[in-house]
Amino acid sequence: MDTGSQRQTILIVDDEPANIRILVELLKDSYDLRTATNGEKAIAIASSDDQPDLILLDIMMPGINGYETCRRLKADERTSHIPVFFITSRNNEQDELEGLRIGAVDYITKPFSPAIIRARVRTHAKLARFQGILEQQSYTDGLTGCANRRRLEEYLATAWVSACREGASLACIMIDLDHFKAFNDFYGHLAGDDCLRQVAHALQGQMQRKTDIVARYGGEEFCCLLPGTDLEGASLMAHKLHEAVLALQIPHEESSAGLIVSISLGVAARQAQTGIEPDSLVKAADMALYAAKTSGRNRICL
Ligand code: GH3
Ligand code: MG
Ligand code: MG
Ligand code: MG
């Protein structure tokens, strides 16, 4: 998803290569372009890691037509956010209504005015960029830049469902800074904020798989979710996280770890099963964290 100022990517889908060439000529100076000559290929490109920001879609094509392509894109949560813009020779009101009804953002008929196409594409590309920025902000913790609580909860729900399906294990590590109130009292709240940023960055630097996430759970608490990881793997990861934070060597006069900022960690893993609440995993990690706190802090409990 595009959220920056880099060039956006547009996917042009038409079974007629001459039509594709016209649109490529029209748009190539302002956008990166990809092309597909049928609906199946368009869906494959749209679902790939390198997703387009906007799709220009023909309706009459062999195989699945443009309507069906659009329906499938809108039904899949990986692709439903990508705006679809029909460019077609079907020029009656019913066809246009049908296109808009199934979720297209726009509908324009051939032959078209090049200037109008460019202007409308620019509008939809801009809206897609804003939507991406808003979505990213709604999932990001403003102070640390890592995932926020909302993102964590949504991620846990989907990761749990996939883990249930695959019979896989899911691990959770709860992390809490030690004596952080005293840190704030001694160094001030701004230094506290900076410390949280450094810790978040160190934790994120240890994530190994694309599917691992670190979220800010609350004030000075972080939570890692590690899909496909068992208790042994999660315990190994917890040791790495602990070491990474100690290695920051952030001075803390009032700490229990030799005058530097330390963390306590609670680790839990579950074989995901339908009928068990995913929250139970986080609760178990939280209980382990409580044990780490009450047994002296600056340590890991399972
Ligand atoms: P413990 O070792 O038992 O965890 O002690 P603690 O002092 O870390 O725990 P406590 O829950 O008493 O205090 C948490 C502190 O975290 C209190 C609060 O001021 C601080 N805190 C929470 N959110 C933020 C934040 O966004 N910025 C800063 N600077 N401090 C925060
Ligand atoms: Mg066609
Ligand atoms: Mg706390
Ligand atoms: Mg604390």
mmCIF file with all atom_site columns, C-alpha atoms in Angstrom, residues 1 4 8 20 23 28 36 45 48 55 69 75 98 111 121-122 129 146 192-193 207 221 237 240 250 252 283 295:
data_model
loop_
_atom_site.group_PDB
_atom_site.id
_atom_site.type_symbol
_atom_site.label_atom_id
_atom_site.label_alt_id
_atom_site.label_comp_id
_atom_site.label_asym_id
_atom_site.label_entity_id
_atom_site.label_seq_id
_atom_site.pdbx_PDB_ins_code
_atom_site.Cartn_x
_atom_site.Cartn_y
_atom_site.Cartn_z
_atom_site.occupancy
_atom_site.B_iso_or_equiv
_atom_site.pdbx_formal_charge
_atom_site.auth_seq_id
_atom_site.auth_comp_id
_atom_site.auth_asym_id
_atom_site.auth_atom_id
_atom_site.pdbx_PDB_model_num
ATOM 1  C CA . MET A 1 1   ? 0.000   0.000   0.000   1.00 0.00 ? 1   MET A CA 1
ATOM 2  C CA . GLY A 1 4   ? 4.622   7.961   0.873   1.00 0.00 ? 4   GLY A CA 1
ATOM 3  C CA . GLN A 1 8   ? 2.167   5.059   -7.384  1.00 0.00 ? 8   GLN A CA 1
ATOM 4  C CA . ILE A 1 20  ? -3.440  -1.155  -23.072 1.00 0.00 ? 20  ILE A CA 1
ATOM 5  C CA . LEU A 1 23  ? -3.458  3.925   -21.589 1.00 0.00 ? 23  LEU A CA 1
ATOM 6  C CA . LYS A 1 28  ? 3.520   6.322   -18.094 1.00 0.00 ? 28  LYS A CA 1
ATOM 7  C CA . ALA A 1 36  ? -2.753  -7.822  -17.489 1.00 0.00 ? 36  ALA A CA 1
ATOM 8  C CA . ILE A 1 45  ? -1.055  -9.222  -9.451  1.00 0.00 ? 45  ILE A CA 1
ATOM 9  C CA . SER A 1 48  ? 0.818   -10.192 -4.698  1.00 0.00 ? 48  SER A CA 1
ATOM 10 C CA . ILE A 1 55  ? -6.800  -0.764  -11.113 1.00 0.00 ? 55  ILE A CA 1
ATOM 11 C CA . THR A 1 69  ? -12.948 -9.669  -11.485 1.00 0.00 ? 69  THR A CA 1
ATOM 12 C CA . ALA A 1 75  ? -14.583 -9.978  -1.637  1.00 0.00 ? 75  ALA A CA 1
ATOM 13 C CA . GLU A 1 98  ? -23.871 -2.400  -12.029 1.00 0.00 ? 98  GLU A CA 1
ATOM 14 C CA . PRO A 1 111 ? -13.837 6.219   -26.707 1.00 0.00 ? 111 PRO A CA 1
ATOM 15 C CA . VAL A 1 121 ? -6.915  8.789   -12.468 1.00 0.00 ? 121 VAL A CA 1
ATOM 16 C CA . ARG A 1 122 ? -5.049  11.559  -10.641 1.00 0.00 ? 122 ARG A CA 1
ATOM 17 C CA . ARG A 1 129 ? -2.744  7.672   -1.090  1.00 0.00 ? 129 ARG A CA 1
ATOM 18 C CA . CYS A 1 146 ? 5.240   0.389   16.311  1.00 0.00 ? 146 CYS A CA 1
ATOM 19 C CA . GLY A 1 192 ? 10.864  8.837   29.397  1.00 0.00 ? 192 GLY A CA 1
ATOM 20 C CA . ASP A 1 193 ? 9.313   9.207   25.964  1.00 0.00 ? 193 ASP A CA 1
ATOM 21 C CA . MET A 1 207 ? 11.726  -9.533  14.878  1.00 0.00 ? 207 MET A CA 1
ATOM 22 C CA . GLU A 1 221 ? 4.171   -2.197  28.066  1.00 0.00 ? 221 GLU A CA 1
ATOM 23 C CA . MET A 1 237 ? 13.178  -14.751 21.262  1.00 0.00 ? 237 MET A CA 1
ATOM 24 C CA . LYS A 1 240 ? 17.127  -11.848 22.493  1.00 0.00 ? 240 LYS A CA 1
ATOM 25 C CA . ILE A 1 250 ? 20.096  3.612   28.941  1.00 0.00 ? 250 ILE A CA 1
ATOM 26 C CA . HIS A 1 252 ? 18.653  4.560   35.138  1.00 0.00 ? 252 HIS A CA 1
ATOM 27 C CA . LYS A 1 283 ? -3.609  -13.461 29.606  1.00 0.00 ? 283 LYS A CA 1
ATOM 28 C CA . SER A 1 295 ? 10.273  -12.505 41.572  1.00 0.00 ? 295 SER A CA 1
#
